[in-house]
Coordinates of C-alpha atoms and ligand atoms in Angstrom, one line a residue:
X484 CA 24.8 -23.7 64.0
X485 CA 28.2 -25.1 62.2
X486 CA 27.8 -28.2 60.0
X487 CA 31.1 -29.9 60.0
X488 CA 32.2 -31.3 56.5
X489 CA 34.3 -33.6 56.0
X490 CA 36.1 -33.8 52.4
X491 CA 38.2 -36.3 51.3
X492 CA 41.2 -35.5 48.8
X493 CA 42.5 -31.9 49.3
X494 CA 45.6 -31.8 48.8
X495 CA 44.7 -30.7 45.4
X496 CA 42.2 -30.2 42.3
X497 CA 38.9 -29.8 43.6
X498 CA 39.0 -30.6 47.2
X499 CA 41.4 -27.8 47.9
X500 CA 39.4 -25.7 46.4
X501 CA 36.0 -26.8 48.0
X502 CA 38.0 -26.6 51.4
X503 CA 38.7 -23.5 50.5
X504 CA 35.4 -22.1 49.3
X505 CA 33.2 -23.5 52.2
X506 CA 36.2 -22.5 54.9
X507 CA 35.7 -19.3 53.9
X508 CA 31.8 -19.2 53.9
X509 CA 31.0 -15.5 54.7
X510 CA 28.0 -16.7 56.7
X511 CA 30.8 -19.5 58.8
X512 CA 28.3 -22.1 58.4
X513 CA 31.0 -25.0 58.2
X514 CA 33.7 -26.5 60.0
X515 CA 35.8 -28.2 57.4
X516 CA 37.8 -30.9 58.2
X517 CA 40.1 -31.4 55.2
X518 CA 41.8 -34.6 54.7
X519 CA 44.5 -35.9 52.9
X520 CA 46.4 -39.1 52.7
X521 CA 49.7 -37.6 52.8
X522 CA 49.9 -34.5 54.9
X523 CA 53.3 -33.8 53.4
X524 CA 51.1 -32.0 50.8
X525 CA 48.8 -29.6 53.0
X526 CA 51.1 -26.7 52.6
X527 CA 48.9 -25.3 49.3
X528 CA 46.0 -25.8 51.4
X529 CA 47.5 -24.1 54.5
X530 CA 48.8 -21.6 52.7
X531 CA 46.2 -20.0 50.9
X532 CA 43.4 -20.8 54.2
X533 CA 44.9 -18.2 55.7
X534 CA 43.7 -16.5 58.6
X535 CA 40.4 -19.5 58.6
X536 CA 43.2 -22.3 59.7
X537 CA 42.8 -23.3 63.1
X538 CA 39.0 -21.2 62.9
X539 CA 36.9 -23.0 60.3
X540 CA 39.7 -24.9 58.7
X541 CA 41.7 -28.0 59.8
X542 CA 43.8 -30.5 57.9
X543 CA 43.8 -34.0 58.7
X544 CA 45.1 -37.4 57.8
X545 CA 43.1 -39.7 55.5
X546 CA 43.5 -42.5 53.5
X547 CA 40.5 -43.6 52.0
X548 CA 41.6 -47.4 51.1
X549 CA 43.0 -47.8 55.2
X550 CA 40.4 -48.8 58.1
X551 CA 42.7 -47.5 60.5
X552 CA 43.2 -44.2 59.3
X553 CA 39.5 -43.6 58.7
X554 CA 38.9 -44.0 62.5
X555 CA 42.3 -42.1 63.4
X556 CA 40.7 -39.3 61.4
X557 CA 37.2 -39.4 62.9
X558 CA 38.5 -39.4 66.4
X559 CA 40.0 -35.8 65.3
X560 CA 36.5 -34.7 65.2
X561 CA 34.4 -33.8 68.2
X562 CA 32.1 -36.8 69.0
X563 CA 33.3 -38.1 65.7
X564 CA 30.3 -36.0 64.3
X565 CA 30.3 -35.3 60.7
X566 CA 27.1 -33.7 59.1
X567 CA 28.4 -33.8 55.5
X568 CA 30.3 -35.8 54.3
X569 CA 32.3 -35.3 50.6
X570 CA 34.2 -38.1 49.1
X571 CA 35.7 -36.6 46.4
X572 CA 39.5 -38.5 46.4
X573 CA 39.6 -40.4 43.2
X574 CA 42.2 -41.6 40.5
X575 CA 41.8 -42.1 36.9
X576 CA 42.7 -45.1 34.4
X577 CA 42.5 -45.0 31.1
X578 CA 44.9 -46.7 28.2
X579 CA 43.6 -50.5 26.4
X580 CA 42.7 -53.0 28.4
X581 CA 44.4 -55.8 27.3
X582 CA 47.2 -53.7 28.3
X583 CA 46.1 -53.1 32.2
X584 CA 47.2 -55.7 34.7
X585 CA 44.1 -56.9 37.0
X586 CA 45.4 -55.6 40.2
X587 CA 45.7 -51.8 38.8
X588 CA 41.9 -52.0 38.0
X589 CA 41.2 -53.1 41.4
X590 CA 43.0 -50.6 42.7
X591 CA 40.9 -47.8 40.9
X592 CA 37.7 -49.6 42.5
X593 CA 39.5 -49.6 46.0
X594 CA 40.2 -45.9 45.9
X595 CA 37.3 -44.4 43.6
X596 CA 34.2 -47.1 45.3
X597 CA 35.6 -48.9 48.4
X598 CA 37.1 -45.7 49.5
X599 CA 33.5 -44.3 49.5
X600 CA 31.9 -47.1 50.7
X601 CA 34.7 -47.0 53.7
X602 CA 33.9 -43.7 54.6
X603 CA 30.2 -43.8 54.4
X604 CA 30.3 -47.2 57.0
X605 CA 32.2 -44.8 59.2
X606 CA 30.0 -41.9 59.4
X607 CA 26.3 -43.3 58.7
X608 CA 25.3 -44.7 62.2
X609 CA 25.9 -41.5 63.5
X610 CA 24.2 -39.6 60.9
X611 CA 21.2 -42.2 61.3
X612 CA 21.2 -41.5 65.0
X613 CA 20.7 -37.9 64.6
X614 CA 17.9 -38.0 61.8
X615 CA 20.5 -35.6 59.6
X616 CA 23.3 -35.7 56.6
X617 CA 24.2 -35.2 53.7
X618 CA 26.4 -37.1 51.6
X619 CA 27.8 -35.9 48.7
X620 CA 30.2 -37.9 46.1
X621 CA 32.1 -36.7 43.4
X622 CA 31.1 -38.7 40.6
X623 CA 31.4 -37.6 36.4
X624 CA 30.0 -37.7 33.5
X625 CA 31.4 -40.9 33.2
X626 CA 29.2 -42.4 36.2
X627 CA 26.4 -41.8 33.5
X628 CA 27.9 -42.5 30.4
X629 CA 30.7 -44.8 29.2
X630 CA 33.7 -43.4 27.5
X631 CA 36.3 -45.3 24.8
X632 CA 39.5 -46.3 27.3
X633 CA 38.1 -45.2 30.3
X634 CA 36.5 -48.9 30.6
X635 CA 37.3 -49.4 34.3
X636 CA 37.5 -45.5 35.6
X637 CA 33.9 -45.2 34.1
X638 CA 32.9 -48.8 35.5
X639 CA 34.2 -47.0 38.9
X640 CA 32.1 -44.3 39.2
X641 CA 29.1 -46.4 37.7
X642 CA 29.2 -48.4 40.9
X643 CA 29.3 -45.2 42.9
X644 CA 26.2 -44.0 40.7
X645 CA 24.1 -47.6 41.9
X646 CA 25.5 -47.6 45.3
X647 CA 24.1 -44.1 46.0
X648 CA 21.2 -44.2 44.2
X649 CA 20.4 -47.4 45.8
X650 CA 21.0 -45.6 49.5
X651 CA 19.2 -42.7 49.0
X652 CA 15.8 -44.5 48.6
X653 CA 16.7 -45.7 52.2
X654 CA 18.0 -42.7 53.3
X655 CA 15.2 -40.8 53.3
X656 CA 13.4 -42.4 55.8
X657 CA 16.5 -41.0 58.1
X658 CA 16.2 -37.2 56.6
X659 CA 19.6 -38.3 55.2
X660 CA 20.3 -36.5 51.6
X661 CA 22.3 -38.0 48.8
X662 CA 24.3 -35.7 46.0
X663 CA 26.5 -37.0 43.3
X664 CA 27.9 -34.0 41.6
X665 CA 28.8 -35.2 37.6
X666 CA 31.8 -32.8 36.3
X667 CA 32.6 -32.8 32.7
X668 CA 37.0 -32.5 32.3
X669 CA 38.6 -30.5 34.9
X670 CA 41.9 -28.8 35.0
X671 CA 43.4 -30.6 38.0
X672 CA 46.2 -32.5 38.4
X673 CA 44.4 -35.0 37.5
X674 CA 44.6 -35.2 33.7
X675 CA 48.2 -34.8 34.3
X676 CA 48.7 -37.7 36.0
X677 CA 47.1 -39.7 33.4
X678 CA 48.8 -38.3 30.9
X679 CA 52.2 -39.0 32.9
X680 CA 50.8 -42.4 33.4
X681 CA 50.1 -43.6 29.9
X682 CA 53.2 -41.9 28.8
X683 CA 55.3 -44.6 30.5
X684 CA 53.0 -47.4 30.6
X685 CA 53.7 -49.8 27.5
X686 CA 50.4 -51.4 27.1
X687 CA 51.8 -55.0 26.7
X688 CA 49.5 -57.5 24.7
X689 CA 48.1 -54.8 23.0
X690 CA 47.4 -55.0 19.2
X691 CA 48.6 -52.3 16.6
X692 CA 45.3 -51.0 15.5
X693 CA 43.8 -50.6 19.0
X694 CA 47.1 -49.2 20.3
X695 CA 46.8 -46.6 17.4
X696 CA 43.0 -45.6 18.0
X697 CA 44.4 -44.9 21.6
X698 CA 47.5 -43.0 21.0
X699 CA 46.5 -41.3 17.7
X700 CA 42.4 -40.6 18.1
X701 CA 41.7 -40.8 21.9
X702 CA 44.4 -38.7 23.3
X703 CA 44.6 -36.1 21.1
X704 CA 41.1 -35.9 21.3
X705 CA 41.0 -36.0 24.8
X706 CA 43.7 -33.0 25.7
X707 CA 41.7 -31.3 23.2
X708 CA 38.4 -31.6 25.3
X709 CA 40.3 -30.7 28.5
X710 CA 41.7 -27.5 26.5
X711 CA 38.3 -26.7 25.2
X712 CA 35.3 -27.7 27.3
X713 CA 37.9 -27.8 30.5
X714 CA 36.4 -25.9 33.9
X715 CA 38.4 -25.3 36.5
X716 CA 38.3 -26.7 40.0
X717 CA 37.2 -23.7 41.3
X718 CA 33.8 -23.7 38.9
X719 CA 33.2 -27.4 40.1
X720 CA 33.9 -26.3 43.7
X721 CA 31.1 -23.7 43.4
X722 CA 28.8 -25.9 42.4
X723 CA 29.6 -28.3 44.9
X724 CA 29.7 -25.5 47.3
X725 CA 25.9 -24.7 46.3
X726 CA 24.9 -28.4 46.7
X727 CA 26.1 -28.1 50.1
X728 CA 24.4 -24.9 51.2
X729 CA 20.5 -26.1 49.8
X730 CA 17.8 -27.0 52.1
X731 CA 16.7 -30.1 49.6
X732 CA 19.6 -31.0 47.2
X733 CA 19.3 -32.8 44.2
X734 CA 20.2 -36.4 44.0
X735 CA 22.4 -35.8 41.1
X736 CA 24.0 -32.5 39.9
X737 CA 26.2 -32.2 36.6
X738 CA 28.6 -29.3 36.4
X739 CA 28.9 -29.0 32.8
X740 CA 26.2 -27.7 30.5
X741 CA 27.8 -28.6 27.5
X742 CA 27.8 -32.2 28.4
X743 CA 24.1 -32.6 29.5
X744 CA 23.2 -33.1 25.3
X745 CA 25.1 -36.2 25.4
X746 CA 24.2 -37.9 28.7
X747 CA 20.2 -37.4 27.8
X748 CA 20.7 -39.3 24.5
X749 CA 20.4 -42.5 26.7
X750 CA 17.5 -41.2 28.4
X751 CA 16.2 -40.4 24.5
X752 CA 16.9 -43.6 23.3
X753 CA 16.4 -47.3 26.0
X754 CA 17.9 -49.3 23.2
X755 CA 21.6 -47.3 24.5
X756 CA 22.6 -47.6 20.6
X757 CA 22.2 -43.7 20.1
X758 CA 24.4 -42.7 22.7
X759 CA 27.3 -45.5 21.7
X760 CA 26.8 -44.3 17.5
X761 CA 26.7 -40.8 18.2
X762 CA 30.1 -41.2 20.6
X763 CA 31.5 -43.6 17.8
X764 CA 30.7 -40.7 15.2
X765 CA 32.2 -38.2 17.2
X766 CA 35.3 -39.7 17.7
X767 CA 36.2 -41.8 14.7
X768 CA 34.8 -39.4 11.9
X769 CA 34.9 -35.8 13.1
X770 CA 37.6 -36.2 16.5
X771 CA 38.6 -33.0 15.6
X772 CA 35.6 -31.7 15.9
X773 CA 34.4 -33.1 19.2
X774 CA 34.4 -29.6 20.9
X775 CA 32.5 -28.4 18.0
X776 CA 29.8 -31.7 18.1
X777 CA 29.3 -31.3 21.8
X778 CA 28.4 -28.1 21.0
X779 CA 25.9 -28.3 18.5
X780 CA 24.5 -31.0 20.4
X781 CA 23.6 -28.7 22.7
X782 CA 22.0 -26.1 20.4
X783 CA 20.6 -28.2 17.9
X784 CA 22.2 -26.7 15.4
X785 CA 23.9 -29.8 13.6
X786 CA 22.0 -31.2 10.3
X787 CA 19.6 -34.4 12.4
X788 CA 21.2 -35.9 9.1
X789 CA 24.6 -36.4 10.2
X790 CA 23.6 -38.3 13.5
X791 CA 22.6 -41.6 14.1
X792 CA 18.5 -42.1 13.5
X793 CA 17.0 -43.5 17.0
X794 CA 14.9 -45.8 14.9
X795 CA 18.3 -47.1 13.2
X796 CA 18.9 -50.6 13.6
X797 CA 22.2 -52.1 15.2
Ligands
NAD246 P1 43.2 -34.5 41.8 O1 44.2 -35.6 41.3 O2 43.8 -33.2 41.9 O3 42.5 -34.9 43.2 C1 42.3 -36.2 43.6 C2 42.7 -36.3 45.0 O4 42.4 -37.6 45.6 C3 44.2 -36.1 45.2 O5 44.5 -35.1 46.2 C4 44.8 -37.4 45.7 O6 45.9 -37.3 46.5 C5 43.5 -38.0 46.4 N1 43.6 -39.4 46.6 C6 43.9 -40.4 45.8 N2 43.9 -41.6 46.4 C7 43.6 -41.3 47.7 C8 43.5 -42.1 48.9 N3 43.7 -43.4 48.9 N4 43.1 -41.5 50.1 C9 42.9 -40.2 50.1 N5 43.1 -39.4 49.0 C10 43.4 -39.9 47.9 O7 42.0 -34.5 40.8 P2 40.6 -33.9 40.9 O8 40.2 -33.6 39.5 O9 40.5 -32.8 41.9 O10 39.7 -35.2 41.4 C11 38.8 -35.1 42.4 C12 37.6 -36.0 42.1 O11 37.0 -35.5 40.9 C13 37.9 -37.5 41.7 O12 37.0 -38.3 42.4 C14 37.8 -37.5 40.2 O13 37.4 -38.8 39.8 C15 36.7 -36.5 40.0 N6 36.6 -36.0 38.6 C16 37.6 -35.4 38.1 C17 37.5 -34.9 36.8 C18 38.7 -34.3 36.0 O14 38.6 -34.2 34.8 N7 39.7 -33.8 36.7 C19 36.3 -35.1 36.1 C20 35.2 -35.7 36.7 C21 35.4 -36.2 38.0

């Protein structure tokens, strides 16, 4: 029997292409409702669906931060039954804060948390009723790990991280499953928009020397992560795609091998101070060299010298 899936986000990055992949399951096991908040943008989508538009494929208005449209949307679907449910529309944020206004913060949380949230109210009683679901969110690395000028996107996907962890415990008195799927960078749209962001954005009330570690040291280093360690939608899809199709997925599910080194130094370490040196050291001494680091965090191969000590005091 057909799950239908409803994902959030597609006109672009990697909700297209989970749209995509799961439409075009060769076992047809989903009915994909695709949504996007301005369907002005579906032709990509339509387009390259092909012949599963109209079969296993349909597109459908969806803006996460409107209580109207989430209830248009649902009474698209037959019985308003959704039996997974991906909420993977998000925006970034990252520049100084003392150079982001209040209201653009809260508009992160609104989209990347209370867009979730809004969804999840919608589709949970049903999914209670019937003893089945899945829900899967697209968190990041940076739901588990904080990351210099990415205060607020990080703090966004933090929440996410407690919220669902919090539900699942619940949930699985209701047979109800939880996923958050962690990516590393991702070559979407979405570091361009960032990019395109902070490239016009002033950063008022900002002093020189923070202004500098941002524009000289974090962005540099950052395009350079993207070009290096960068995987593309369609890798993240796949995974996502996998989480889907298991019997008993996993609670949380990073993409990224390269980054699971880093995230476990918190686990290595309660204190938290080996995780913040070792990202300090990375990108203030060697930021160059963070492709490099990440990798040799991973094999093990970097002198224990040149890392912070976990019995090091603050
Ligand atoms: P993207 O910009 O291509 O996709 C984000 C989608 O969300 C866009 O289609 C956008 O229109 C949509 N969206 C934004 N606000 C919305 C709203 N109010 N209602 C409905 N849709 C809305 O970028 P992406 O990389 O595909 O991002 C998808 C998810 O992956 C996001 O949650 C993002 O935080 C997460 N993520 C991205 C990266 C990365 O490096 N690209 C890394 C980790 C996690």
């Amino acid at each position: 029997q057909q799950r239908t899936v409803l994902i959030s986000g597609c006109s672009s990055g990697i909700g297209l292409e989970l749209a995509l992949q799961l439409a075009h399951d060769p076992r047809q096991r989903y009915q994909v409702v695709a949504t996007m908040r301005d369907l002005g943008k579906k032709e990509p989508l339509e387009a390259a669906a092909g012949e599963a538009l109209g079969k296993t494929l349909s597109v459908v208005q969806l803006d996460v931060c409107n209580d109207e449209s989430v209830t248009d949307c649902l009474s698209h679907i037959e019985g308003g039954q959704v039996d997974v449910l991906v909420n993977n529309a998000g925006v970034g944020l990252v520049g100084p804060l003392e150079g982001l206004s209040l209201a653009t913060m809260q508009s992160v949380f609104n989209t990347n948390f209370f867009g979730a949230v809004r969804l999840v109210k919608a589709v949970l009683p049903g999914m209670k009723r019937r003893r089945q679901g899945h829900i899967v969110v697209v968190s990041s690395v940076m739901g588990l790990q904080g990351v210099m000028f990415n205060d607020v996107y990080a703090a966004s996907k933090f929440a996410l991280e407690g919220f669902f962890e919090s539900l699942a415990i619940q949930l699985r008195q209701f047979n109800i499953f939880i996923s958050m799927v962690e990516p590393g960078p991702v070559t979407t749209d979405f570091e361009g928009k960032l990019l395109a962001q902070v490239s016009k954005a002033e950063f008022p009330d900002t002093d020189p020397d923070t202004l500098g570690y941002f524009r000289d040291l974090y962005l540099p280093a950052s395009r350079e992560l993207f070009r290096s360690v960068g995987q593309s939608p369609r890798d993240v899809a796949q995974v996502i795609a996998k989480v889907i199709g298991t019997t008993r997925p996993p609670l949380r599910r990073q993409t990224n091998t390269r980054y699971l080194p880093l995230t476990a130094l918190k686990a290595m370490d309660p204190s938290g101070s080996l995780y913040v040196k070792t990202a300090h050291r990375l990108l203030f001494r060697w930021p160059h060299l963070l492709n490099l680091g990440l990798r040799c965090l991973a094999c093990g191969c970097l002198p224990t010298r040149v890392w912070p000590r976990q019995t090091e005091q603050n």
